[in-house]
Short mmCIF file of C-alpha atoms and ligand atoms in Angstrom, two decimals:
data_model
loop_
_atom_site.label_atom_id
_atom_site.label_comp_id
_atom_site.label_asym_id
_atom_site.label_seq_id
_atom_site.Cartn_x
_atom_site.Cartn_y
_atom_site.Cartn_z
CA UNK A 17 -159.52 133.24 -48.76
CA UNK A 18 -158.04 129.73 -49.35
CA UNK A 19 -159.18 126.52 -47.05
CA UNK A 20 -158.01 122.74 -47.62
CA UNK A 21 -159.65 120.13 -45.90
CA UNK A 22 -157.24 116.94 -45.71
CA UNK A 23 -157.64 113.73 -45.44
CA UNK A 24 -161.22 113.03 -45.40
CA UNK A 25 -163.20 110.16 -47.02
CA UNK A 26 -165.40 112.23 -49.56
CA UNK A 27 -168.97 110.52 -50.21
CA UNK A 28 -170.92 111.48 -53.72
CA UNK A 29 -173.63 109.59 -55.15
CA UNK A 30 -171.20 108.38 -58.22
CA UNK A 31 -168.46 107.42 -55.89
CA UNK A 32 -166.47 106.99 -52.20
CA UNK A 33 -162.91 108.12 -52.01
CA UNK A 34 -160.32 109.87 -49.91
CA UNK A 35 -158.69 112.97 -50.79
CA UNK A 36 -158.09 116.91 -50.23
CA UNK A 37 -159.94 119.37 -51.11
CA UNK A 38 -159.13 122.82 -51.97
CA UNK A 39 -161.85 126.14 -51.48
CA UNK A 40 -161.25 129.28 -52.84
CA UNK A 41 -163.90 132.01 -52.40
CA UNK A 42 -166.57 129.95 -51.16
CA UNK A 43 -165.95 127.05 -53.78
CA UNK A 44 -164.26 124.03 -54.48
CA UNK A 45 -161.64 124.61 -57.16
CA UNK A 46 -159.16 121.28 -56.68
CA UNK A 47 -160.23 117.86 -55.33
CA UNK A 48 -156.64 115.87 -55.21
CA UNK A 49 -155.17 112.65 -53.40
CA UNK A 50 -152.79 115.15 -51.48
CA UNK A 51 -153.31 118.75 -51.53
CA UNK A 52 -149.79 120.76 -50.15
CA UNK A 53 -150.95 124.26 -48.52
CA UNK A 54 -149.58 127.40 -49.14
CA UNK A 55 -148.41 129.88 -47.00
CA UNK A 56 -151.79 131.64 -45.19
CA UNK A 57 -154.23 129.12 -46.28
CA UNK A 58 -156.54 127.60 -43.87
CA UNK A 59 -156.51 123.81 -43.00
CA UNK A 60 -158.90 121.53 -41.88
CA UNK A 61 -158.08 117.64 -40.89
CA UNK A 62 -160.81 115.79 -41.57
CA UNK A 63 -158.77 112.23 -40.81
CA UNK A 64 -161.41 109.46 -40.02
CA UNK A 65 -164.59 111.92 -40.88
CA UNK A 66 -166.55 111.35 -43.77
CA UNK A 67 -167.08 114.97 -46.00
CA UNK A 68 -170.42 114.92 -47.23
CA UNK A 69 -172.13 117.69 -49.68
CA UNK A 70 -174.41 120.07 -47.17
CA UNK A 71 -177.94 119.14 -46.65
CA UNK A 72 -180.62 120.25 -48.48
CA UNK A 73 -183.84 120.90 -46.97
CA UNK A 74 -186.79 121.98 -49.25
CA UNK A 75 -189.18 121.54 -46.87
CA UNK A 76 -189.36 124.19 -44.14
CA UNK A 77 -191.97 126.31 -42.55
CA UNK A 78 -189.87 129.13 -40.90
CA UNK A 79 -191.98 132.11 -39.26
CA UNK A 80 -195.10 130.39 -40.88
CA UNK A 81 -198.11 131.99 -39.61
CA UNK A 82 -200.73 128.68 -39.82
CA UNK A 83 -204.08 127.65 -38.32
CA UNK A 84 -204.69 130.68 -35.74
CA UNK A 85 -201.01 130.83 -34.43
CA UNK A 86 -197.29 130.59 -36.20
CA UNK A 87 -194.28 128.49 -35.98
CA UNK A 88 -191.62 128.49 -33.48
CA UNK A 89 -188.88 129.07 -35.07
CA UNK A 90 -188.29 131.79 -37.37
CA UNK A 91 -185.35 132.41 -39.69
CA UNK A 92 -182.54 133.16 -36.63
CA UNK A 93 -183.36 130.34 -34.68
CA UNK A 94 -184.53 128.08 -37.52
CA UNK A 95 -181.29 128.32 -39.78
CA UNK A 96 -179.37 128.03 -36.37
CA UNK A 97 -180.74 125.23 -35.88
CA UNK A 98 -180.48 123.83 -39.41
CA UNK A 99 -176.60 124.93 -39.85
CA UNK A 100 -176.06 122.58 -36.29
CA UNK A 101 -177.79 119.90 -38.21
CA UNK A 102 -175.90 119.90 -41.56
CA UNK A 103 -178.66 121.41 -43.49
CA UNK A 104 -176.80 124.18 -45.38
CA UNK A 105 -179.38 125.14 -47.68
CA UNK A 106 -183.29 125.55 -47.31
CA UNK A 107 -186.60 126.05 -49.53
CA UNK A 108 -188.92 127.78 -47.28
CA UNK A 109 -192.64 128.04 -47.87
CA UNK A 110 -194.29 131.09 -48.31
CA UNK A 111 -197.73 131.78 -46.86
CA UNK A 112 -199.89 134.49 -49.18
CA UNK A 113 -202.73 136.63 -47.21
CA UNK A 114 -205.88 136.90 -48.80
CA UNK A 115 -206.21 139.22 -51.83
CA UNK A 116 -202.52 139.57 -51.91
CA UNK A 117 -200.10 138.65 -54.88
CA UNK A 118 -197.37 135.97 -54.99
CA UNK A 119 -194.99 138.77 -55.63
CA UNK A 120 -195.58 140.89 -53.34
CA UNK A 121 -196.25 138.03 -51.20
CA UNK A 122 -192.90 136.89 -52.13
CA UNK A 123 -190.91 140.42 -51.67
CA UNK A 124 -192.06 139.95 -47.65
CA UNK A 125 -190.44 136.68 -47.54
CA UNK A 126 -187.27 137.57 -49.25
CA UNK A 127 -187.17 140.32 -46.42
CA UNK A 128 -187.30 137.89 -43.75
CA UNK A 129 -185.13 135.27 -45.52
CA UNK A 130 -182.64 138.45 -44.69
CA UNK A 131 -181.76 136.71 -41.52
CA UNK A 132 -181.15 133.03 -42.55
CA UNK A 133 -177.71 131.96 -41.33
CA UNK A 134 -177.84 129.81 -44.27
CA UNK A 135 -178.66 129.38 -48.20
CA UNK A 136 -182.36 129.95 -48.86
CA UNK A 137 -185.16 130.40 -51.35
CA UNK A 138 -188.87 129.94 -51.12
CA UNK A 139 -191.49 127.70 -52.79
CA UNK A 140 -194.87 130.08 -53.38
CA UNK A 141 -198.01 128.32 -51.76
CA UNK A 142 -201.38 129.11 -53.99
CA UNK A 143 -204.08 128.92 -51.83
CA UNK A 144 -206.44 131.18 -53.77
CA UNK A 145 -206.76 130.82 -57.52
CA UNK A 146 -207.70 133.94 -59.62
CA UNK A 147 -206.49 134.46 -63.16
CA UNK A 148 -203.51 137.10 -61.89
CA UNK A 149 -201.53 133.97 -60.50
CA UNK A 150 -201.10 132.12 -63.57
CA UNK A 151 -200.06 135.18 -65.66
CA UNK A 152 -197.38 135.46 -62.55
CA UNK A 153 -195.79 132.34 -62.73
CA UNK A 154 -193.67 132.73 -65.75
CA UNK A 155 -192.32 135.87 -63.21
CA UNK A 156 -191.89 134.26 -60.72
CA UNK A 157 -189.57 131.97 -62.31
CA UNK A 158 -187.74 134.17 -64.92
CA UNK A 159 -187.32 136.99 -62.53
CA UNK A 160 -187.36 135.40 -59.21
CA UNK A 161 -186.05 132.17 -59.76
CA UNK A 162 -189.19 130.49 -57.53
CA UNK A 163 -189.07 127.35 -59.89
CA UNK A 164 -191.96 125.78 -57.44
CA UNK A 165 -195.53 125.88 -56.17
CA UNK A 166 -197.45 124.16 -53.95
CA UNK A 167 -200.73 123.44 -53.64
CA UNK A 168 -202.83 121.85 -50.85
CA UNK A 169 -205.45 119.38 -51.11
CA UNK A 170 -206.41 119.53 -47.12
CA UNK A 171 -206.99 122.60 -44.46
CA UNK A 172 -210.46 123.63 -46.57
CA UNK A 173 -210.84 127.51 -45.93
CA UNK A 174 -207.55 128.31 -45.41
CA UNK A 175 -205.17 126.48 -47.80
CA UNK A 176 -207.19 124.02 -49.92
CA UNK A 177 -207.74 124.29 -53.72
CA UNK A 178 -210.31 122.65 -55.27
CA UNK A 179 -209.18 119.88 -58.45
CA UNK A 180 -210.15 122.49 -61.51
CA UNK A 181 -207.71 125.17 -59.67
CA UNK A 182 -205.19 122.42 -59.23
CA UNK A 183 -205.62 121.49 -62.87
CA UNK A 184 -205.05 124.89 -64.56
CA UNK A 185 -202.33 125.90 -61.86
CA UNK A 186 -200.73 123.09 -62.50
CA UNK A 187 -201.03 122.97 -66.55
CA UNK A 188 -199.69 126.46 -66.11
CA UNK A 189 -196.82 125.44 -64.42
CA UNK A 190 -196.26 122.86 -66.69
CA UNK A 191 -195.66 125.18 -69.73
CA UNK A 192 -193.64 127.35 -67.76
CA UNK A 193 -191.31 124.49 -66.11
CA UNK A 194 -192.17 125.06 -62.68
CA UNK A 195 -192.72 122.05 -60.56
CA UNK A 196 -195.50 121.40 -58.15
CA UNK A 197 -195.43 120.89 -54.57
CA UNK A 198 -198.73 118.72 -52.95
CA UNK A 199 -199.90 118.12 -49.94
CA UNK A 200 -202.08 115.24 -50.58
CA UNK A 201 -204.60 114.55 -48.26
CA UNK A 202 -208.88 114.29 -49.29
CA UNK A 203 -209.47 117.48 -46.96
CA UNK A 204 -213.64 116.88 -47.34
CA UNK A 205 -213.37 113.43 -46.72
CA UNK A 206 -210.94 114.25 -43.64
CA UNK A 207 -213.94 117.10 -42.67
CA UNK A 208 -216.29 115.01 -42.67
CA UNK A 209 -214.32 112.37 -39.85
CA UNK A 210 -213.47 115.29 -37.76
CA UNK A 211 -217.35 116.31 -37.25
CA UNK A 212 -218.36 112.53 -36.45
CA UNK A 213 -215.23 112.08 -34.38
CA UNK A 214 -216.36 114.98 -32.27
CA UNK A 215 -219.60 114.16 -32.26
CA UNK A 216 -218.88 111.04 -30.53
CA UNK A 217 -217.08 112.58 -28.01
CA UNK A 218 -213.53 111.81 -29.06
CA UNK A 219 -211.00 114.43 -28.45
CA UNK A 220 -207.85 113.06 -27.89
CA UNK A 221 -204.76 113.48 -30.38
CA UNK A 222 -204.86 109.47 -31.63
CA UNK A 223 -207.90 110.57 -33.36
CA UNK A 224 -206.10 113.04 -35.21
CA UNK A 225 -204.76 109.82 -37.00
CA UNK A 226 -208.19 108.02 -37.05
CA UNK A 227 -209.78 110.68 -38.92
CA UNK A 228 -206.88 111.22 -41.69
CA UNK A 229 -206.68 107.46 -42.39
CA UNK A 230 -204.31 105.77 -45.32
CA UNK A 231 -207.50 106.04 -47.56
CA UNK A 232 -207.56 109.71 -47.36
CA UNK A 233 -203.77 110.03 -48.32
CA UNK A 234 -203.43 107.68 -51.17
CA UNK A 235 -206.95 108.98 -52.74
CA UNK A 236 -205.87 112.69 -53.07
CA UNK A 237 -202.07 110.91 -54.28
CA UNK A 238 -203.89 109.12 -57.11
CA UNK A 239 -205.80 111.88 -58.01
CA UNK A 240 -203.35 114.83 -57.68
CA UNK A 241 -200.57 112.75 -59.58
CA UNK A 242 -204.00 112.13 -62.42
CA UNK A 243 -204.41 115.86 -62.60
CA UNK A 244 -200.63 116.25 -63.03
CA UNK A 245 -200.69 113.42 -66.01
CA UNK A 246 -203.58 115.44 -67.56
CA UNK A 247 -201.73 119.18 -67.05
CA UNK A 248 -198.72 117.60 -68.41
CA UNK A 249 -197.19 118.75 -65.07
CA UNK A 250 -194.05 117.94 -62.91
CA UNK A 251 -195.35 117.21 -59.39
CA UNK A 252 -193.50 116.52 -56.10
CA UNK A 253 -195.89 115.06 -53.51
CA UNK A 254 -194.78 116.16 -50.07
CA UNK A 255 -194.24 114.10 -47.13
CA UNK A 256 -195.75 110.62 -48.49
CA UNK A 257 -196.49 108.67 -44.96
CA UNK A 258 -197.53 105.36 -46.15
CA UNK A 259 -197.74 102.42 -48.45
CA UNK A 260 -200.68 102.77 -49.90
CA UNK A 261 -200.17 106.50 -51.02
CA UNK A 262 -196.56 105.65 -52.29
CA UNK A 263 -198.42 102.93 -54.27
CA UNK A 264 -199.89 105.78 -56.44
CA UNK A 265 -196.50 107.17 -57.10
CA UNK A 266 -194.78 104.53 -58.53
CA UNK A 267 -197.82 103.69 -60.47
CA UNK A 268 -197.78 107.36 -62.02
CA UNK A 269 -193.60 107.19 -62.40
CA UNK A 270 -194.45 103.32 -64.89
CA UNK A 271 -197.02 105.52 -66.57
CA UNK A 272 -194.36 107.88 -67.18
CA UNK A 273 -195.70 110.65 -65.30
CA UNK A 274 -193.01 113.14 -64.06
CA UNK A 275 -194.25 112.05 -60.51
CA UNK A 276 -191.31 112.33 -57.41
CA UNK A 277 -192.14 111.76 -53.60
CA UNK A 278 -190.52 112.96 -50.85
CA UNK A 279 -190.55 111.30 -47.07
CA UNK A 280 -190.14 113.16 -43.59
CA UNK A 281 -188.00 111.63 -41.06
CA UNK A 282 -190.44 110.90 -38.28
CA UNK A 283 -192.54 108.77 -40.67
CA UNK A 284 -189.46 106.20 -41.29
CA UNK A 285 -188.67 106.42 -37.72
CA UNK A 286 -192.26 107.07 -35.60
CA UNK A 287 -195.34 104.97 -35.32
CA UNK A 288 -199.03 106.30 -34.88
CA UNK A 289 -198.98 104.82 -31.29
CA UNK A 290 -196.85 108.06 -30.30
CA UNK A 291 -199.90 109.96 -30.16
CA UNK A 292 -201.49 107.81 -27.37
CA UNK A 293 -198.51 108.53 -24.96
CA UNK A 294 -200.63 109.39 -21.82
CA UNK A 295 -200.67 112.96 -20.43
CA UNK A 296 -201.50 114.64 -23.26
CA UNK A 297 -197.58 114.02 -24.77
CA UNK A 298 -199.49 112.45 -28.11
CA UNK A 299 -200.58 116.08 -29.00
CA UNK A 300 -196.56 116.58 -29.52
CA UNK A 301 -196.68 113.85 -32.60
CA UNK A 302 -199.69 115.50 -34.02
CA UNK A 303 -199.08 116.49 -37.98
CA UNK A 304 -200.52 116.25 -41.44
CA UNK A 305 -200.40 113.24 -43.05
CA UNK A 306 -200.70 111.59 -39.21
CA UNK A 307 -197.97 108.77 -38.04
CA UNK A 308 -199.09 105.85 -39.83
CA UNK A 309 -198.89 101.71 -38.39
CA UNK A 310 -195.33 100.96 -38.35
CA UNK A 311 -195.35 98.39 -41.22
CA UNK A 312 -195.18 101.26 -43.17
CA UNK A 313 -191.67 102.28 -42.26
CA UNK A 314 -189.80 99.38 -44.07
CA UNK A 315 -191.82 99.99 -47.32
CA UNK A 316 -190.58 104.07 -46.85
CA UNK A 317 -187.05 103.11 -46.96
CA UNK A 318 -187.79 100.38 -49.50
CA UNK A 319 -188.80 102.77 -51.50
CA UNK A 320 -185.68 105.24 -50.82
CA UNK A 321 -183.70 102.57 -51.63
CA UNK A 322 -185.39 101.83 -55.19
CA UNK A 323 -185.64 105.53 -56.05
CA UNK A 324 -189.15 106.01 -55.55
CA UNK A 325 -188.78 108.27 -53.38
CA UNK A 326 -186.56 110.80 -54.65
CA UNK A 327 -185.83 113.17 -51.32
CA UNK A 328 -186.33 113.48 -46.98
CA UNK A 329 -187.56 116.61 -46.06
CA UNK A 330 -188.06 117.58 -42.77
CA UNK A 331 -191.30 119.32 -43.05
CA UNK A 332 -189.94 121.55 -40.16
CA UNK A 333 -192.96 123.22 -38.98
CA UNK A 334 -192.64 123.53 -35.18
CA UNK A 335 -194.91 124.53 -32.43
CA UNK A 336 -194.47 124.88 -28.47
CA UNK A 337 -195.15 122.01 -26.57
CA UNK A 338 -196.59 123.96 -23.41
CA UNK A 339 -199.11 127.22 -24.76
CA UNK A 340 -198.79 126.10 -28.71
CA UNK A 341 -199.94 122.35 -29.11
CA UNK A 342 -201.58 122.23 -25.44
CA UNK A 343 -204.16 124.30 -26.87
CA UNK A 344 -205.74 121.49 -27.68
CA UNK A 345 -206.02 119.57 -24.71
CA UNK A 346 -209.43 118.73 -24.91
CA UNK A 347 -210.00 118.75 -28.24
CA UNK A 348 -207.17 117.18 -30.98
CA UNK A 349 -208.51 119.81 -33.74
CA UNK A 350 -207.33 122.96 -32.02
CA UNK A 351 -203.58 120.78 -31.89
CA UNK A 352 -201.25 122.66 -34.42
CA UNK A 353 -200.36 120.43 -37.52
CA UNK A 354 -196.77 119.96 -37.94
CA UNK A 355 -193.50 119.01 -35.63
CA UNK A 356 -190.07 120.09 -35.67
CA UNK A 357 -186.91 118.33 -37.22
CA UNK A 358 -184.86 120.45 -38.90
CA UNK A 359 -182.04 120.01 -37.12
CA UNK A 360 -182.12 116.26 -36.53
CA UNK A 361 -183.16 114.89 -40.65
CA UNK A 362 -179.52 114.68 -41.19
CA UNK A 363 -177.97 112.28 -38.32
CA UNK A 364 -181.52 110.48 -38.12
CA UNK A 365 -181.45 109.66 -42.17
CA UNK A 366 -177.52 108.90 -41.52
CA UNK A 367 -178.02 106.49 -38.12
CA UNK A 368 -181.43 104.76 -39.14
CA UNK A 369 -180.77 104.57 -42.80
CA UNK A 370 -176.94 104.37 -43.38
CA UNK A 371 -176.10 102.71 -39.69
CA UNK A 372 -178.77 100.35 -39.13
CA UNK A 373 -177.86 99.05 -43.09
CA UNK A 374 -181.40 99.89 -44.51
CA UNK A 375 -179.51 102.26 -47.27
CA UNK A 376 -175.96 102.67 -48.77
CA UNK A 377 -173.87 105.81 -47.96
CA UNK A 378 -174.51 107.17 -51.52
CA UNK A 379 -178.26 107.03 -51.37
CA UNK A 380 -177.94 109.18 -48.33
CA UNK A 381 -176.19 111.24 -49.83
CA UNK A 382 -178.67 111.48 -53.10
CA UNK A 383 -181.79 111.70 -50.79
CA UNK A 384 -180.76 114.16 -48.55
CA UNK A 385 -178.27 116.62 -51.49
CA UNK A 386 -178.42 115.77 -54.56
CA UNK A 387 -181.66 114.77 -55.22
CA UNK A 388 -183.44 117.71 -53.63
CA UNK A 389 -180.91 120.20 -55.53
CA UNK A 390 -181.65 118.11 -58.92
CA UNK A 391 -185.29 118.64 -58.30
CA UNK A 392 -185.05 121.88 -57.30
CA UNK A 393 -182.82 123.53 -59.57
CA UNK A 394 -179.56 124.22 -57.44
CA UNK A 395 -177.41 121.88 -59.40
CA UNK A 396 -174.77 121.86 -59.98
CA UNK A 397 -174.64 124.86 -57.58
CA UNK A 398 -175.14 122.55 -54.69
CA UNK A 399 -176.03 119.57 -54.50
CA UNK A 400 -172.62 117.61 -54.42
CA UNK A 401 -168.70 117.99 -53.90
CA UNK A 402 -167.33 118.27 -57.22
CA UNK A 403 -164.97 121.15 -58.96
CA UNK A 404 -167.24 124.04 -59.24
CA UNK A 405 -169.78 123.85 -56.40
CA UNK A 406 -169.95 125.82 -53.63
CA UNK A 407 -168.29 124.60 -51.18
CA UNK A 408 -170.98 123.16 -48.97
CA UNK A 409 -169.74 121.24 -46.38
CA UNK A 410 -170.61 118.91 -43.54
CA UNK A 411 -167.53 116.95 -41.61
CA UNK A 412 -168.90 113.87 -39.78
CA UNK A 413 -167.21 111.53 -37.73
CA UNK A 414 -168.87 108.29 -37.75
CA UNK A 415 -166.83 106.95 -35.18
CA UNK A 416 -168.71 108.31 -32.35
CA UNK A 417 -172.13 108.65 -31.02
CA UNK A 418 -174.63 110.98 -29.20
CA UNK A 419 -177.70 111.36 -27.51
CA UNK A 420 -180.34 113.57 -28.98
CA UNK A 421 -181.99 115.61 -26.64
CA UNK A 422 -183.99 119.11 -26.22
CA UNK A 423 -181.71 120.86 -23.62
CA UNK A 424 -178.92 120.51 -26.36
CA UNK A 425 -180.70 121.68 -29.43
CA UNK A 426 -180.89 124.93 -31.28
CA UNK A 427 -184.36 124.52 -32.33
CA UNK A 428 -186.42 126.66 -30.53
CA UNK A 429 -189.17 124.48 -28.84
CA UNK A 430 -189.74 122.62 -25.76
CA UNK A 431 -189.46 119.19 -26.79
CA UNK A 432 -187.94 116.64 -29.09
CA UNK A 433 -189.17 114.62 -31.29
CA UNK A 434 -186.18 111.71 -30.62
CA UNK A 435 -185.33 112.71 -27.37
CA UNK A 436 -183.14 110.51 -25.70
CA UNK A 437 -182.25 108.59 -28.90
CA UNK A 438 -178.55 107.73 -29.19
CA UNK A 439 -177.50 108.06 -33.37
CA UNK A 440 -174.05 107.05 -34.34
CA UNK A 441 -172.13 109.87 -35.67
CA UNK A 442 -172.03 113.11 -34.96
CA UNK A 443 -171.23 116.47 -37.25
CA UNK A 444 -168.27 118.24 -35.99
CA UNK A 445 -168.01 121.18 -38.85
CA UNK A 446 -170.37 122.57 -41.50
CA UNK A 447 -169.10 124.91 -43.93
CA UNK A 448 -171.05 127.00 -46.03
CA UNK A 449 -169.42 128.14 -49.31
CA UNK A 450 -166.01 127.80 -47.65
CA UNK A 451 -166.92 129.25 -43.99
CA UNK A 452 -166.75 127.54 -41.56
CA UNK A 453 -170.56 127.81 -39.44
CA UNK A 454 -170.23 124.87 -37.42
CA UNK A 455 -167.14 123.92 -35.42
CA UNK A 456 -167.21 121.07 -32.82
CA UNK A 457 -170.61 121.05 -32.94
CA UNK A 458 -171.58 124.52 -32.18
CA UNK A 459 -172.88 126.66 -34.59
CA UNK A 460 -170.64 130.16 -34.84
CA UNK A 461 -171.68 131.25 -38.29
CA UNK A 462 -173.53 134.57 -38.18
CA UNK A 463 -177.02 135.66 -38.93
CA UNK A 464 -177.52 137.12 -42.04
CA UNK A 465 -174.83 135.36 -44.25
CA UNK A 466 -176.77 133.08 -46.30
CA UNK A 467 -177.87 133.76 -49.54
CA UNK A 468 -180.97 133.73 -51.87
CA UNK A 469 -181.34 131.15 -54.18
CA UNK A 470 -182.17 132.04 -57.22
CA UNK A 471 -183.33 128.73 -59.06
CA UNK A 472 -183.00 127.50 -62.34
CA UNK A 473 -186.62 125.74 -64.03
CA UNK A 474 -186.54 121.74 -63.77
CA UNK A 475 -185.81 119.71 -66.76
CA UNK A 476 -184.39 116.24 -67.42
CA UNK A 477 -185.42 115.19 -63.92
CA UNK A 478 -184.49 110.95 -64.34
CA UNK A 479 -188.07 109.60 -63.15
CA UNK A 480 -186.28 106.24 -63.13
CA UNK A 481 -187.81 102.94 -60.24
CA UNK A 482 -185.43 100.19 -59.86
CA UNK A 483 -187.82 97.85 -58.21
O1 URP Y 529 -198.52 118.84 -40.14
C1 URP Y 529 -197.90 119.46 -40.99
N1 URP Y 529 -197.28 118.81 -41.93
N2 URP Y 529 -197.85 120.80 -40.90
C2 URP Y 529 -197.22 121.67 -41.79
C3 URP Y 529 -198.10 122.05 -42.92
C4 URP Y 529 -198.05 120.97 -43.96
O2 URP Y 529 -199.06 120.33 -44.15
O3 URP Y 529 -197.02 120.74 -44.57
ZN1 ZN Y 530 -198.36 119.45 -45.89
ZN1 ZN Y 531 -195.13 121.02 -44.63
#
């Protein structure tokens, strides 16, 4: 099966240029100022749309059972919903059960990863440390090709691992070139604000940021990028929220530590005050790190720009508005952490970042492809359109513009997060190693196409800050 796409403007990190592009079995084989088609092949006309490599998301929490419930979306509707957004390739978390091994652990994941519409592999969490895990890590990667943890430094009694664990994870991981996933938040710290907080009497969602202030962030970043400078450890720190805690990265990167950060999409584009909307609509903003004080936004996409911050994930973990967050009504504890955005990362990064002129077309390109496949060893798999990749494909025309809304998306929840929003730009077709999934906006890619990844270990990451 043979597909050209003509005439579109294709964006890379090294470079912006027009040209055609030629896909045979899934990937891209010619890249050519004109491209003449054969008899049979399929054509695309991509005049006026920019071609950018399919987005990467490697942070996802599909069918993620978490704090007494699960998420709303699992692999049909989630990779639905991520193929609509542009997102042609995902790194789900796993979620082990007590007693149970990462492989095994992993073996039920794979099984639902069965469905994905898309690409996908998983990152294994750790939540309990016993001697069996490191002595499965090297397996993991070798045999698996689950090239990264993650460990969390919040949600004490059902995630949380204490700094020793983290340290001799983490060294293990090191010497077997696996790279860390944190969640960096002081969990005991954050404990101890909850039961005062309570105490007082305040239950409303706003206080799910008072009690997780900056402090608590940028203390477990410091220390979880110390213990990954003493392991001699690569270590990504998930969805950094603020100033202060991206502080501590680029302090580790000048040390030299192999330190990357990655942002989420509502922190560069949502303030903490969302969680004070009246009627109870806060508890719909409620995740881990919390909103932060808008001055924090600029210094996020400062630090995009500068390289800092290597990736946007969307940290996609989704709950029902109505029965699902409203649980908590009267009490912001019982709120489920997390919000959904899988399907909008891509035209949010492209309308706030590229759009409103905060970053260049390339960096979006490197923060939301490249630099996630780099990290995460897809490339050059994916990652970017070059000869040899698959073809991963997203057609955008920038020449238009939309409103985002819930009643249009595939995601399967009640709300959204930018609802009513109008982003320039919209995707018209996403093609996933040479199929089309996506045409005129609606997804018609089936269930059960995409892949497994099977990643390669990290090495030669570029740790480099420009600022
Ligand atoms: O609030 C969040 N982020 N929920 C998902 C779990 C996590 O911490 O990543
Ligand atoms: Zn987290
Ligand atoms: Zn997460």
């Amino acid at each position: 099966m043979k597909t050209i796409i003509q005439n579109g403007t294709i964006v890379t990190v090294a470079d912006i240029y027009k040209g055609d592009l030629l896909i045979e079995n899934g990937v891209i084989t010619a890249i050519a100022d004109r491209i003449i088609p054969e008899k049979d092949v399929h054509v695309i006309d991509a005049s006026g749309q920019y071609l950018f490599p399919g987005g990467i998301d490697v942070h996802t929490h599909l069918a993620w059972p978490f704090q007494s419930t699960g998420t709303a979306d699992d692999f049909v509707s989630g990779t639905r919903a991520a193929a609509a957004g542009g997102i042609t390739s995902i790194i789900n978390f796993t979620n082990p059960k007590k007693g149970q091994t990462l492989l095994d652990n992993l073996q039920e994941w794979k099984k639902k990863g069965e469905l994905s519409l898309i690409d996908y592999g998983f990152h294994s969490i750790i939540s309990e440390y016993n001697d069996h895990v490191l002595q499965e890590l090297p397996i993991l990667a070798e045999q698996e090709g689950v090239t990264s943890i993650k460990l969390f430094m919040a949600y004490k009694g059902e995630l949380m691992v204490n700094d020793r664990e983290m340290f001799k994870i983490m060294k293990k991981a090191g010497e077997v070139g696996i790279i860390t996933n944190v969640h960096a938040e002081n969990g005991d710290i954050i404990d101890e604000l909850v039961e005062d907080s309570l105490s007082n009497g305040n239950t409303d969602p706003i206080f799910h940021a008072y009690t997780r202030p900056p402090i608590t962030e940028s203390e477990a970043t410091g220390r979880a990028l110390s213990i990954a400078e003493a392991a001699n450890a690569s270590i990504y720190i998930v969805h950094v929220s603020c100033a202060d805690a991206l502080e501590k990265v680029e302090q580790a990167k000048r040390r030299g530590v192999q330190a990357f950060a990655e942002t989420c999409p509502h922190y560069l584009v949502l303030d903490e005050s969302y969680l004070e909307l009246p009627d109870f609509e806060g508890g719909k903003y409620v995740c881990s790190p919390p909103l932060r004080e808008k001055w924090n936004q600029d210094l996020l996409w400062k630090g995009i720009s500068s390289g800092l911050i290597s990736t946007v994930g969307s940290d996609h973990c989704p709950f029902l508005f109505e029965g699902q967050k409203t649980v908590g009504r009267n009490n912001f504890t019982m709120i489920p952490n997390g919000v959904p955005g899988l399907e909008d990362i891509f035209p949010i990064v492209y309308h706030y970042g590229v759009h409103e002129g905060r970053i260049s077309l390339q960096k979006f390109v490197e923060i939301i492809s490249t630099g996630p496949a780099k990290l995460f060893g897809l490339y050059p798999k994916k990652g970017s359109i070059g000869i040899g990749f698959d073809a991963d494909i997203v057609i955008f025309n920038p020449n238009v513009s939309r409103v985002i809304s819930r009643e249009k998306q595939y995601q399967n929840v009640d709300y959204n997060l930018y609802e009513g929003r109008v982003v320039q730009g919209a995707i018209t077709r996403v093609l996933s190693r040479g199929e089309e999934i996506v045409r005129d906006g609606y997804v018609i890619g089936e269930q059960g196409r995409g892949q497994y990844l099977f990643r390669k270990k990290n090495s030669n990451i570029e740790t480099r800050v420009t600022c």
